[in-house]
Amino acid sequence: MTEYIIKNGCVIDPTQGINGQKMDICIKDGKIVDKVSNSAKVIDATGKTVMAGGVDIHSHVAGPKVDAGRLFRPEDKLFKSPNRKSNLRMEMGFSVPSVSKTGYDYARMGYGFVMEAAMPPLEAAHVHEEIRDTPIIDEAAMPVLGNNWFLLEYFKNHEIENAGAYASWILNATRGYALKCVNPGGTEAWGWGLNCITIHDKVPYFDITPAEIVKGLIETNEYLRLPHSIHVHANNLGNPGNYTTTLDTLKLVEGYKANNDFGREQVMHHTHLQFHCYGGDSFKSSSFESKSKEVMDYVNKQKGLTIDTGNVTLDETTTMTADGPFEYHLTHLNHLKWTNVDIELETAAGIVPFIYDPKTYIAGAQWAIGLELPLFAKDKDRCFITTDHPNAGPFWRYPRIYKWLLSANARNDLIKNELKYGDKVLDTTYIGELSDKEISLYELAQMTRSGVAKALGLSNLYGSLKTGMNANVAVYDIDPENLPSDPEQYETAFGNVFAFFKDGVLCIENHDIVNYSMPKKTVWVNSIVPENKQVERDIRDKFLHSYTVDLENYAVQEEHVHNPYAIKVDITE
Amino acid sequence: MNTVTITMVKQPQLFLEADLITPDQFAGKSIEAIGAIEISEGKIKYPLASFAKIEGVSGATAAETKIVLNGDLTRVKRIGQQMTAGEIIINSNVDMYTGGWMKGGKITVNGNADSFTGIAMAGGELTINGNCQNHVGSAYRGDWRGMTGGVLRVTGNVGNDIGTFMRGGTIIVGGDAFIHVHTHGEGGTIIVKGNIQARVGGQSVKGDIFVNGKIDFMMPGYKYVEDVEKDVDGVKAVYAHYVGDLGERHPEAKGQKVFTNLYLKK
Amino acid sequence: MQEVIKHVACPYCGACCDDLEVTVDDGKIIEVKNACIIGTEIYHHASREGRVGTPRRRQPDGTYKDITYEEAIDFTAKMLIKAKKPLIFGFGSTNCEGMAAAGRVAEDAGAVLDNCASICHGSSFLAIFDTGYPSCTLGEVKNRADVVIYWGSNPAHAHPRHMSRYGIFPRGFFTGKGARGRKVIVIDPRYTDTARCANQFLQVQQGHDYELFDAFRMVMHGYAADVPAIVAGVPKEKILEACDVIKAGRYVHIFFGMGLCHSDGRNHNVDIAINLVRDVNEYTKCTIMAMRGHYNIAGPGIVWAWQFGFPYCIDLTKGSVAHMNPGETSSVDLANRGEIDAFINIGTDAGAHFPIRAFEKIGGAGIPMVTIDPSVNMAATVSDVHIPVAIVGVETGGICYRMDNVPIQYRAVVKPFNGILTDEQLFDKIYERMQELKNAGIECDGTWDYATPLADVRPIKEVYQ
Ligand code: SF4
Ligand SMILES: [Zn+2]
């Protein structure tokens, strides 16, 4: 394999405490090495920033509901898709891009790994088919388990070992990565058109509460010693006044400790926190306000937590979540088309187009709340930037969010000039209080690289430029010694990486994608547990009586998993 | 106003896509530059001049540019797409999407137009002195924002899906319509002077529909209110006023439900 | 040696029953268990005499001569490159791997890519674009539904095991009483065999489902009193009675079929059904599902949505972006209007399923045509080239999507007949050949007259000399 040397760039790598030092990064045989021979190809990074490849902890990029979102929005493509570049596949779609556009755009931002945020186990094969067709980026997917009938029954009976045996079976069967929990109990209630709003609402028939489900999942996760913690989207998403539910949910981590060999410290990752930090009693009344400070005060104190933001980008987008009742609620607010898929014994999904219109007060406030979270975060290794793509905005807007965080001017300008109710937003959120706060490039690297990889238990694979790491390296047109005066340059630079290496292969050179056919990995967790006859019986029984597919056709067959990379976790050893 | 005259001299084997034939594209361009404007037949792109003779001069801006199209344009799509100002006169039958997404200016077709005429039109005047096929003044697939403004006039007959997802503007049909008029409408006005077979105002949220002829099958969701006198396209007459679609959601204004009004000439 | 292969999914209808047991002996299928009659038939077809084992080229006298795969692939690749607007249509019996490979070829060729949905459930797609699709997987119906409505569909004939596996009879988790615990409503212009299983049958006047849905919606919106005495041939009392059953249900599910998609204003018949589902959710849980016909006809919509963002009628000729607008870019409209100059018919029989007028247009214009199909169907008998491929679900596996979009992993039970290629292998080879030809300077220059036959097929080596 070719050797490369990225010369003279300003390296930012929080995993080594490197903050803008001029250094050369050497690449050989796909890895970062100490030195290379004279024949190495030189990438001149003088006056540029060099970081590890970005890591996305939560993005809906592959699978049934993403695809249903693509399918039911032809208007998301019309006059909104960029023209195909001669050497690439077509890139279709604005808010829910085609798989090609997904892979290319992540690469253009310098990202090498993306976690698909919700994989319904029954439809895992679909997720893997899309992963196969998505170029460049490594991917993993989290099976959705917060409303799974097996687990609801095991948790009700406090059978954590059984829950563990089942969850382990699911990870293996779906080639999944972590235990995802969406609107615990509420999505099962949605099977009857109902919901669970607080963490103490009983789930119909199963006679269990969201709080018990979340605690059960934490215990299961730590019993299995998994690389990632449980990954939670709490109850009551998107509703005014929901921050109390959020705090109640976050506090469930108290008393638990991370148990794993991957360097992960948290026991719960709470995703798209922006949607969960609302005060007030209705979208219609003026009581709607930010409670980000109240929530972040707790997050800052609690080492057992990590969060991602879910930043609103003020675009027309497509919301999609396993929170079925929420999407039903949303379609009543905006009267737009509504897709829903309830998935037998497991989960659900809803999809509704949505316009975050800067001319409305609510969208402005949501935008502000999303930015408050990282600005309030004390430990940038525990707070990650996402848009919950495509829920709060498309992922390819990340560079715009970076701009709003790196430059207070950019933020304040927008409040003044683009938000119709900027003054009201200043009154009802904390964004004014934070009006001179800015994050550094180093902090940005924590929030998009090192911290994320650590929270995912993937520090050995991603988010670092240490010698021996897989060579995912991004070079940006930003000179840390001479930061741009025009904040727009941040957006341009982070959206059009100067050079990008994926596993040591030069993918983007001089801003253009030159190679997108390098092998990409599907990362999954091969969890091994003691034999469990009871769970085996339970599985056979449910497939015999309740599922509509045969047990033997449920697990994703090896031939349908693209270039798998297994992380083995054996708790029997 | 300056005029550019385009005369078709050659027919395509398949169909031509000519979305760049607009005053906006022509304005300020020389005849040579206009001749170089791309039109496509399937995957091949040709200069406009390879199919048409181009004469005259364009204006400095779209508003000062008039385009006259002569010869047989039956197999030419997308003329006047997204135009914002100026004028186009087509002395021929024409294919699909004529005046699609147009925002301003004026198009006159002296002939028949195919489907998707005036699709998602937002402003301007579009007149077809002839018949149209389906989806006149309709929305693009999946978009809830159909026609939002302008006046779309068809002197002859039209097919199905007239003003689907319409939100504003006016459609006037001189002849008959087949089925689905103002379906999913949420504003705007449709006047049909002839007859309609069925499905008038189905799933319509609000807006006004006038029908001077007969409707063979009324939607059950329309309820008779009273007889009223109305001035419709300059002619006064008595109409039976119905409201509906009672099977659809409706917004409220001042504590009152707002319905779609269907006026059927007595 | 006899071998029984279990958990085999059936490559016939959209019910995708995956519990079949197939007994094979020395590469021959001996017995099929658990499948319905039409499902069993497909397996026996595979071992039948008269299957074609090699590609064939039509001769000037109308007879067919065997040619090599290389020759057939060369013809197809050249045709795709030379044509200004080739159409690739079908995919009624192709796995998703084949569809993805075809998507790559179509994009590279600047073709129009379309599937059978365009002539059956395509109107459902239009409805989904406009109103969304509040649906579920079939297990939700089995486990929860206590009110099941079949509207314009007759599974007793089209999906024989649908009622027993999913719709009416199964005993699920919350539906232990099976059929006794379910109220079944059938709405159809004819008293079908499915209607025999119904508690209530509403005989809607042919072509007036839209009005009947409107009446149902009026009741849901509180305007029962304003419903006319008879709507679409159905008396008001019957409508109110059905609405009472719906409102009293704990979980209501509507299966709709081609009856809605094949009458005038077809897409709106479906979108008003979907809007009814939205309305019913104000009272109780309600979901809806299209009774998709072929076992993997949901597949192309899914695969091409992730590749191009559109499920069907995908015009890739612009090269820059994909464009979709059924009514323009739909196969039958393209054929009728004379908008295509080459045609690949794959995994379907355009000869049998296109409206005759449209198919005659293709034939009449002398458009070059390639059929890719395991069997000799009508279209194959008039094609320039017929390329046989392995039968999915019998000779090759792959992923197929059930009518509820659940991926089912199909299995091969015997080896491909005569070593023929799979769809995926074939399309990958066509793609490679297109690259070779393009590199050799063959391009679409607009001068190709499709009505004059392509130059004689020559072996690949010769082409390069
Ligand atoms: S119902 Fe359909 S899928 Fe099931 S066995 Fe019969 S034909 Fe095959
Ligand atoms: Zn999410």
XYZ file of C-alpha atoms in Angstrom, chain A residues 67 70-72 74 77 81-84 88-90 92 98-99 122-123 125-126 129-130 132-133 149 153 188 190-193 205-206 328 331-332 335-345 542 544-550 552-557 560, chain C residues 7 18-19 96-97 100 103-104 107 125 128-140 142-144 165-166 171 173-174 250-251 278 281-282 285 301-302 305-311 316 319-322 324 398-399 401-402 405-409 411:
124
model
C -35.589 4.705 3.340
C -36.575 8.993 1.152
C -39.343 7.179 -0.655
C -42.249 9.305 0.500
C -40.006 13.105 -3.941
C -35.196 15.782 -4.332
C -30.134 17.622 -5.416
C -26.626 18.612 -6.451
C -25.493 17.699 -9.944
C -23.588 14.469 -10.203
C -19.276 9.643 -8.657
C -22.741 8.129 -8.341
C -25.746 10.466 -8.322
C -30.082 12.610 -4.506
C -29.363 8.697 -0.949
C -26.724 6.286 0.319
C -36.760 -7.676 12.469
C -35.537 -5.491 9.607
C -31.123 -7.189 6.886
C -32.433 -3.974 5.334
C -28.127 -3.844 2.616
C -27.959 -0.063 2.802
C -23.269 -2.256 1.850
C -24.278 0.399 -0.680
C -41.586 -7.824 24.406
C -41.163 -9.460 30.377
C -45.292 -0.354 22.915
C -48.429 3.155 20.737
C -49.342 -0.331 19.538
C -52.705 0.597 21.056
C -52.524 4.250 20.053
C -50.604 -5.093 29.582
C -46.877 -5.450 30.363
C -48.411 11.110 15.285
C -48.474 15.375 12.070
C -51.335 16.934 14.003
C -50.837 18.545 9.027
C -48.171 17.108 6.771
C -47.978 13.561 5.524
C -47.314 10.886 8.085
C -45.725 7.492 7.721
C -45.751 5.000 10.538
C -44.482 1.447 10.827
C -45.230 -0.587 13.920
C -42.933 -3.562 14.080
C -44.206 -6.736 15.666
C -42.937 -7.451 19.201
C -42.350 -16.339 20.568
C -43.809 -20.077 17.012
C -46.727 -18.009 18.274
C -46.213 -14.317 17.698
C -43.701 -13.511 14.968
C -44.646 -13.871 11.310
C -41.195 -14.980 10.164
C -39.476 -18.234 10.979
C -34.350 -19.625 11.257
C -34.848 -16.728 8.837
C -34.560 -13.989 11.470
C -30.834 -13.701 12.049
C -29.025 -11.819 9.311
C -27.137 -14.350 7.232
C -25.762 -10.140 3.864
C -37.675 -22.525 6.305
C -41.101 -18.457 4.788
C -42.065 -21.803 6.289
C -32.661 -6.958 -4.199
C -29.058 -7.693 -5.046
C -29.108 -2.804 -6.846
C -29.586 0.478 -10.584
C -25.869 0.900 -11.160
C -27.400 5.119 -13.907
C -46.832 5.153 -4.251
C -47.883 7.603 -0.143
C -46.054 10.609 -1.617
C -49.086 12.744 -0.898
C -50.347 11.436 2.428
C -47.731 9.108 3.910
C -48.288 5.528 4.959
C -49.409 4.719 8.507
C -48.666 1.042 8.398
C -47.223 -1.851 10.391
C -45.725 -5.284 9.907
C -48.034 -8.237 9.398
C -47.325 -9.505 12.905
C -49.020 -6.434 14.359
C -51.793 -11.022 13.738
C -51.089 -10.092 17.362
C -53.334 -7.094 17.897
C -51.121 -16.505 8.374
C -51.820 -12.835 9.033
C -54.130 -16.614 17.008
C -50.436 -12.605 21.397
C -53.446 -10.408 22.150
C -59.023 -1.980 19.767
C -56.838 -2.237 16.702
C -55.494 9.123 10.132
C -56.583 7.003 14.897
C -58.479 9.743 16.701
C -55.404 2.414 16.711
C -39.033 0.604 -4.354
C -36.859 0.066 -1.330
C -35.162 4.720 -2.825
C -31.802 4.281 -1.134
C -29.949 4.606 -4.436
C -31.936 7.424 -6.040
C -34.593 8.535 -3.583
C -37.419 7.296 -5.806
C -39.195 3.939 -5.859
C -31.730 8.779 -15.189
C -27.004 12.126 -15.947
C -26.897 14.886 -13.359
C -29.913 14.089 -11.201
C -32.617 11.471 -11.191
C -39.384 10.881 -11.340
C -31.035 -13.084 -1.808
C -33.097 -10.544 0.053
C -39.172 -7.553 0.792
C -42.527 -8.829 1.920
C -41.428 -4.197 3.723
C -39.931 -6.799 6.065
C -36.782 -8.219 4.463
C -36.947 -11.971 3.990
C -33.757 -13.857 3.265
C -32.673 -19.582 -0.012
